[in-house]
Amino acid sequence: MSSETSSLTKKMKKKKEGLGWIESIRGWSCVFHEFLFQRFMASHLQNPLPLPSLNHLTCIVTGSTSGIGRETARQLAEAGARVVMAVRNTKAAHELIQQWQKEWSGKGIPLNLEAMELDLLSLDSVVGFCNLWNARLSPLHVLINNAGIFSMGEEQKFSKDGYEQHMQVNHLAPALLSLLLLPSLIRGSPSRIINVNSVMHYVGFVDPDDMNVVSGKRKFTSLVGYSGSKLAQVMFSNVLLKRLPLETRISVLCLSPGIVLTNVARDLPRYVQVQYALIPYFIFSPQEGSRSTLFSATDAQIPEHCEKLKTEDKPVCTFISQNCKHTKPSEEAHNVETAERVWEKTIKLIGLPLDAVERLIEGEEVQCRYGTHQQ
């Protein structure tokens, strides 16, 4: 009997190497349901989403020269927020700012917009950005990790830091950005870390020991890279929410913007782009896709909901659906053990000590092996 029990225990502890077929079916059902019915589910929302006065907010929006990020930055600024466009192409950002100021002329005080350079394919750039921002000793109220890539159909590529590009841009770099900006977020509390995620995380799987998908156990495809990076982001956010004490008053949440016609389409094969353009009824415009982000940044009930999840010891962070309602992330995202391993591996990959969050909250110096970070 003992040998049978031992054998059973070993099987139970056997490392999971992918989603089960039932999990996959449920995940793809969620993806197709969102594609087919997102417009119906969000039919109660106005477009653009009405916003309250945001004169008291300072917001950083990554990837804000196109798509959802562009709409998010513009609408936040028009509502009165101070908006920092954290982008790789600052020239394009400055041109947009000039265009928006011109269009806004005569409607009120000039928009409060600024462009700062941030390249998520370089962790040195992330550290440099955070150094510049934290040196201002300014409060930060909302960090929107919007930038992302989905190089559909392309071969596996790596950043100069040595990480698979989807994993770095969609997860590792935003994670480093979020942690290094904690001092500013604490100064601005109550504040929010908002991750623009994707319904595709429902079909994602992440192996903490093979986050670059190079072991050969799984065949890499752009879908594997993208969905896995989005799941990793949700898992990391789950743990971050739990590790931030209530007194910091920092909310952590992820969201799905829906299936949106953005610059992601430029990475698609030509024949897919044509099909993509032929189904506009099902696909959101960037303005429609920005609504869940704007809701997450401004809804007054978000902090209370995040606090409830924390105090009730729920294993997940707040997740906002494309129709601006609270929903549950994927089954795999509820895997506490894997989430903790993803957290630890992420901290290691981005070059921070495991106690970085605790030390940053206490105002201590934290060394990152990237850049010349000094806290």
Coordinates of C-alpha atoms in Angstrom, one line a residue:
M1 CA 0.0 0.0 0.0
S2 CA 2.8 2.4 0.9
S3 CA 4.5 1.9 -2.5
E4 CA 1.2 2.6 -4.3
T5 CA 0.8 5.8 -2.2
S6 CA 4.4 6.8 -3.0
S7 CA 3.8 6.2 -6.7
L8 CA 0.6 8.3 -6.6
T9 CA 2.4 11.1 -4.8
K10 CA 5.1 11.1 -7.4
K11 CA 2.5 11.3 -10.2
M12 CA 0.7 14.2 -8.4
K13 CA 4.0 16.0 -8.1
K14 CA 5.0 15.4 -11.7
K15 CA 5.8 18.6 -13.4
K16 CA 3.0 20.0 -15.6
E17 CA 4.3 20.5 -19.1
G18 CA 1.2 22.1 -20.7
L19 CA -2.5 22.7 -20.5
G20 CA -4.7 19.7 -20.3
W21 CA -7.1 19.2 -23.2
I22 CA -10.1 20.2 -21.1
E23 CA -8.3 23.4 -20.0
S24 CA -7.4 24.1 -23.7
I25 CA -11.0 23.6 -24.8
R26 CA -12.3 25.9 -22.1
G27 CA -9.6 28.5 -22.9
W28 CA -10.3 28.5 -26.6
S29 CA -14.0 28.7 -25.8
C30 CA -13.3 32.0 -23.9
V31 CA -11.3 33.3 -26.8
F32 CA -14.0 32.6 -29.5
H33 CA -16.8 33.8 -27.2
E34 CA -15.0 37.1 -26.8
F35 CA -14.4 37.4 -30.5
L36 CA -18.0 36.6 -31.5
F37 CA -19.9 38.4 -28.7
Q38 CA -17.6 41.2 -27.4
R39 CA -19.6 43.9 -29.2
F40 CA -22.8 42.6 -27.8
M41 CA -21.4 42.3 -24.3
A42 CA -20.1 45.9 -24.4
S43 CA -23.1 47.4 -26.1
H44 CA -24.0 49.2 -22.9
L45 CA -20.8 51.2 -23.0
Q46 CA -20.5 54.6 -24.5
N47 CA -17.8 55.3 -27.1
P48 CA -15.7 57.2 -26.1
L49 CA -16.1 56.2 -22.4
P50 CA -17.1 59.3 -20.4
L51 CA -14.4 60.2 -17.8
P52 CA -14.5 62.3 -14.7
S53 CA -12.2 65.2 -14.1
L54 CA -8.7 63.8 -13.7
N55 CA -6.8 67.0 -12.8
H56 CA -5.4 65.3 -9.7
L57 CA -3.8 62.4 -11.6
T58 CA -0.3 61.7 -13.0
C59 CA -0.3 58.8 -15.4
I60 CA 2.4 56.9 -17.2
V61 CA 1.2 55.1 -20.4
T62 CA 3.7 52.8 -22.2
G63 CA 3.3 52.2 -25.9
S64 CA 1.2 55.3 -26.4
T65 CA 2.0 56.4 -30.0
S66 CA -0.5 53.9 -31.6
G67 CA -3.5 51.8 -31.0
I68 CA -5.0 51.4 -27.5
G69 CA -2.2 53.3 -25.8
R70 CA -2.6 56.3 -28.1
E71 CA -6.3 56.5 -27.4
T72 CA -5.7 56.0 -23.7
A73 CA -3.1 58.8 -23.4
R74 CA -5.2 61.2 -25.4
Q75 CA -8.4 60.7 -23.5
L76 CA -6.7 60.8 -20.1
A77 CA -5.1 64.1 -21.1
E78 CA -8.3 65.6 -22.3
A79 CA -9.9 64.7 -19.0
G80 CA -7.2 66.8 -17.3
A81 CA -4.6 64.2 -16.2
R82 CA -0.9 64.8 -16.5
V83 CA 0.2 62.1 -19.0
V84 CA 3.7 60.8 -19.6
M85 CA 4.0 58.9 -22.9
A86 CA 6.7 56.3 -22.2
V87 CA 7.7 55.2 -25.7
R88 CA 10.5 54.0 -27.9
N89 CA 9.9 56.6 -30.6
T90 CA 9.9 60.0 -28.8
K91 CA 9.8 61.9 -32.1
A92 CA 6.4 60.3 -33.0
A93 CA 5.2 61.1 -29.5
H94 CA 6.2 64.7 -29.8
E95 CA 4.4 65.0 -33.1
L96 CA 1.3 63.5 -31.6
I97 CA 1.4 65.9 -28.7
Q98 CA 1.6 68.9 -31.0
Q99 CA -1.3 67.5 -33.1
W100 CA -3.4 66.9 -30.0
Q101 CA -2.6 70.4 -28.6
K102 CA -3.7 72.0 -31.9
E103 CA -6.9 70.0 -32.0
W104 CA -7.6 70.9 -28.3
S105 CA -6.9 74.6 -28.8
G106 CA -9.8 76.7 -27.5
K107 CA -11.4 73.9 -25.5
G108 CA -9.7 74.6 -22.2
I109 CA -6.2 74.8 -20.7
P110 CA -3.5 73.1 -22.8
L111 CA -3.2 69.3 -22.4
N112 CA -0.5 68.2 -19.9
L113 CA 1.5 65.7 -21.9
E114 CA 5.1 64.7 -21.9
A115 CA 7.2 62.1 -23.9
M116 CA 9.9 60.1 -22.3
E117 CA 12.0 57.4 -23.9
L118 CA 11.4 53.8 -22.9
D119 CA 12.4 50.7 -24.9
L120 CA 11.0 47.5 -23.4
L121 CA 13.4 45.4 -25.5
S122 CA 16.1 46.8 -23.3
L123 CA 16.0 46.3 -19.5
D124 CA 18.8 48.9 -19.3
S125 CA 16.3 51.3 -20.8
V126 CA 13.7 50.4 -18.3
V127 CA 16.1 51.1 -15.4
G128 CA 17.2 54.3 -17.0
F129 CA 13.6 55.5 -17.4
C130 CA 12.8 54.7 -13.7
N131 CA 15.9 56.5 -12.5
L132 CA 14.9 59.6 -14.4
W133 CA 11.3 59.5 -13.1
N134 CA 12.1 58.6 -9.5
A135 CA 14.7 61.4 -9.3
R136 CA 11.9 63.9 -9.8
L137 CA 10.3 62.7 -6.5
S138 CA 7.0 63.2 -8.1
P139 CA 3.9 61.2 -7.2
L140 CA 2.6 58.6 -9.7
H141 CA -1.0 57.7 -9.5
V142 CA -1.5 55.4 -12.4
L143 CA 1.0 53.2 -14.3
I144 CA -0.5 51.7 -17.4
N145 CA 1.6 48.9 -18.8
N146 CA 0.0 49.0 -22.3
A147 CA 2.8 48.3 -24.7
G148 CA 3.0 44.7 -26.1
I149 CA 3.9 42.7 -29.1
F150 CA 2.4 39.7 -31.0
S151 CA 4.7 38.8 -33.8
M152 CA 2.2 36.3 -35.3
G153 CA 3.7 33.8 -37.6
E154 CA 7.3 34.9 -37.1
E155 CA 10.2 32.8 -35.9
Q156 CA 11.5 32.9 -32.3
K157 CA 13.5 36.1 -31.6
F158 CA 15.4 37.2 -28.6
S159 CA 16.2 40.6 -27.1
K160 CA 19.7 41.7 -26.5
D161 CA 19.2 40.8 -22.9
G162 CA 18.8 37.2 -24.1
Y163 CA 15.0 36.8 -23.5
E164 CA 12.3 35.7 -25.9
Q165 CA 10.9 38.9 -27.2
H166 CA 7.2 38.3 -26.3
M167 CA 8.2 37.3 -22.8
Q168 CA 10.4 40.4 -22.3
V169 CA 8.1 43.1 -23.8
N170 CA 4.8 41.7 -22.5
H171 CA 6.0 40.6 -19.1
L172 CA 9.6 41.0 -17.9
A173 CA 10.0 44.7 -18.8
P174 CA 6.6 45.8 -17.4
A175 CA 7.4 43.8 -14.2
L176 CA 10.7 45.6 -13.8
L177 CA 9.1 48.9 -14.5
S178 CA 6.3 48.3 -12.0
L179 CA 8.7 47.3 -9.2
L180 CA 11.2 50.1 -9.7
L181 CA 8.4 52.7 -9.8
L182 CA 7.0 51.6 -6.4
P183 CA 8.5 54.5 -4.6
S184 CA 6.7 57.0 -6.9
L185 CA 3.5 54.9 -6.7
I186 CA 3.6 55.0 -2.9
R187 CA 4.0 58.8 -3.0
G188 CA 0.9 58.9 -5.2
S189 CA -1.2 56.5 -3.2
P190 CA -3.9 55.5 -3.6
S191 CA -2.4 54.4 -6.9
R192 CA -2.8 51.7 -9.5
I193 CA -0.7 49.4 -11.6
I194 CA -2.7 48.4 -14.6
N195 CA -1.6 45.7 -17.1
V196 CA -3.2 45.6 -20.5
N197 CA -3.5 41.8 -20.9
S198 CA -5.4 39.7 -23.3
V199 CA -8.1 37.0 -23.5
M200 CA -5.3 34.9 -25.1
H201 CA -3.9 34.3 -21.6
Y202 CA -6.7 31.7 -21.3
V203 CA -4.9 29.4 -23.7
G204 CA -1.4 30.3 -22.3
F205 CA 1.0 28.1 -20.4
V206 CA 4.2 29.1 -18.7
D207 CA 7.0 26.9 -17.5
P208 CA 9.0 28.9 -14.8
D209 CA 12.0 26.8 -15.7
D210 CA 11.7 27.4 -19.4
M211 CA 10.2 30.9 -19.8
N212 CA 12.2 31.4 -23.1
V213 CA 10.7 28.2 -24.5
V214 CA 14.1 26.8 -25.5
S215 CA 14.3 23.5 -23.8
G216 CA 12.7 21.6 -26.7
K217 CA 9.9 20.2 -24.5
R218 CA 7.4 22.6 -26.2
K219 CA 7.6 23.7 -29.8
F220 CA 7.8 27.5 -30.0
T221 CA 5.2 29.4 -32.0
S222 CA 4.3 33.0 -31.8
L223 CA 1.0 32.0 -30.2
V224 CA 2.9 30.0 -27.5
G225 CA 5.2 33.0 -26.9
Y226 CA 2.4 35.6 -26.8
S227 CA -0.2 33.6 -24.7
G228 CA 2.5 32.4 -22.3
S229 CA 3.8 35.9 -21.7
K230 CA 0.3 37.2 -21.0
L231 CA -0.3 34.4 -18.5
A232 CA 3.0 35.1 -16.8
Q233 CA 1.9 38.7 -16.4
V234 CA -1.3 37.7 -14.7
M235 CA 0.5 35.3 -12.4
F236 CA 3.1 37.9 -11.5
S237 CA 0.4 40.4 -10.8
N238 CA -1.4 38.0 -8.6
V239 CA 1.6 37.6 -6.4
L240 CA 2.5 41.3 -6.4
L241 CA -1.0 42.2 -5.2
K242 CA -0.5 39.9 -2.2
R243 CA 3.0 41.2 -1.4
L244 CA 2.0 44.9 -1.3
P245 CA 0.7 45.7 2.2
L246 CA -2.7 47.3 2.5
E247 CA -1.2 50.5 3.8
T248 CA 0.6 51.1 0.5
R249 CA -2.9 51.5 -1.1
I250 CA -1.6 50.3 -4.4
S251 CA -4.1 48.4 -6.6
V252 CA -2.8 45.8 -9.1
L253 CA -5.0 44.7 -11.9
C254 CA -5.1 43.2 -15.3
L255 CA -7.6 43.7 -18.1
S256 CA -8.6 42.5 -21.5
P257 CA -9.3 45.3 -24.1
G258 CA -11.1 42.8 -26.3
I259 CA -10.0 41.8 -29.8
V260 CA -8.9 45.1 -31.2
L261 CA -7.7 46.3 -34.7
T262 CA -4.3 47.8 -33.7
N263 CA -0.8 47.8 -35.1
V264 CA -0.5 44.1 -34.0
A265 CA -2.0 43.5 -37.4
R266 CA 1.1 44.7 -39.1
D267 CA 2.9 41.6 -37.8
L268 CA 0.3 39.2 -39.4
P269 CA 0.8 37.4 -42.7
R270 CA -0.7 39.4 -45.5
Y271 CA -3.6 37.0 -46.1
V272 CA -4.5 37.2 -42.4
Q273 CA -4.5 41.0 -42.5
V274 CA -7.0 40.9 -45.4
Q275 CA -9.3 38.7 -43.4
Y276 CA -8.8 40.8 -40.3
A277 CA -9.9 43.9 -42.2
L278 CA -13.0 42.1 -43.5
I279 CA -14.6 41.5 -40.1
P280 CA -14.8 45.0 -38.6
Y281 CA -18.1 44.3 -36.9
F282 CA -16.6 41.7 -34.5
I283 CA -13.3 43.6 -33.9
F284 CA -13.1 46.8 -31.7
S285 CA -11.5 50.0 -32.9
P286 CA -8.7 51.3 -30.7
Q287 CA -11.1 53.8 -29.1
E288 CA -13.5 51.0 -28.2
G289 CA -10.5 48.9 -27.0
S290 CA -9.3 51.6 -24.7
R291 CA -12.5 51.6 -22.6
S292 CA -11.5 48.8 -20.2
T293 CA -8.2 50.5 -19.6
L294 CA -9.8 53.9 -18.9
F295 CA -12.3 52.2 -16.7
S296 CA -9.6 50.5 -14.8
A297 CA -7.7 53.7 -14.3
T298 CA -10.6 55.8 -13.1
D299 CA -13.4 53.6 -11.6
A300 CA -13.8 54.6 -7.9
Q301 CA -14.6 51.0 -6.8
I302 CA -11.4 49.4 -8.1
P303 CA -9.3 50.0 -4.9
E304 CA -12.1 48.5 -2.7
H305 CA -12.3 45.4 -5.0
C306 CA -8.5 44.9 -4.9
E307 CA -8.5 45.2 -1.1
K308 CA -11.3 42.7 -0.9
L309 CA -9.4 40.1 -3.0
K310 CA -6.3 40.7 -0.8
T311 CA -8.1 40.4 2.6
E312 CA -10.2 37.4 1.5
D313 CA -6.9 35.7 0.4
K314 CA -8.1 35.1 -3.2
P315 CA -5.3 33.7 -5.4
V316 CA -5.8 36.2 -8.2
C317 CA -5.7 40.0 -8.8
T318 CA -8.6 42.0 -10.2
F319 CA -9.2 41.2 -13.9
I320 CA -11.4 43.6 -15.9
S321 CA -13.1 42.3 -19.1
Q322 CA -13.6 44.1 -22.3
N323 CA -17.0 45.2 -21.2
C324 CA -15.6 46.9 -18.1
K325 CA -16.9 44.3 -15.7
H326 CA -15.0 42.2 -13.2
T327 CA -14.3 38.7 -14.3
K328 CA -12.0 35.7 -13.4
P329 CA -8.7 35.1 -15.2
S330 CA -8.0 31.6 -16.5
E331 CA -7.9 28.4 -14.5
E332 CA -4.2 28.2 -14.9
A333 CA -3.8 31.7 -13.5
H334 CA -5.3 30.4 -10.3
N335 CA -2.3 28.0 -9.9
V336 CA -0.8 29.4 -6.7
E337 CA 2.3 27.2 -6.8
T338 CA 3.2 28.0 -10.4
A339 CA 2.5 31.7 -9.8
E340 CA 5.0 31.8 -6.9
R341 CA 7.6 30.1 -9.1
V342 CA 6.9 32.6 -12.0
W343 CA 7.4 35.4 -9.5
E344 CA 10.7 34.1 -8.2
K345 CA 12.0 33.4 -11.7
T346 CA 10.9 36.8 -13.0
I347 CA 12.6 38.6 -10.1
K348 CA 15.8 36.7 -10.9
L349 CA 15.6 37.4 -14.7
I350 CA 15.0 41.1 -14.3
G351 CA 18.0 41.4 -12.0
L352 CA 16.5 42.2 -8.6
P353 CA 16.9 40.6 -5.2
L354 CA 14.0 38.4 -4.0
D355 CA 13.2 40.9 -1.2
A356 CA 13.1 43.9 -3.6
V357 CA 9.4 44.7 -3.0
E358 CA 9.8 44.8 0.8
R359 CA 13.0 46.9 0.6
L360 CA 11.5 49.4 -1.9
I361 CA 8.4 49.8 0.3
E362 CA 10.7 50.6 3.3
G363 CA 12.5 53.2 1.2
E364 CA 15.8 51.2 1.0
E365 CA 18.3 51.1 -1.8
V366 CA 17.9 48.2 -4.2
Q367 CA 20.5 47.3 -6.8
C368 CA 19.5 46.0 -10.2
R369 CA 22.0 44.3 -12.4
Y370 CA 20.7 46.2 -15.4
G371 CA 21.5 49.9 -15.9
T372 CA 23.0 51.9 -13.2
H373 CA 20.1 51.7 -10.8
Q374 CA 20.4 53.5 -7.5
Q375 CA 17.4 53.8 -5.2

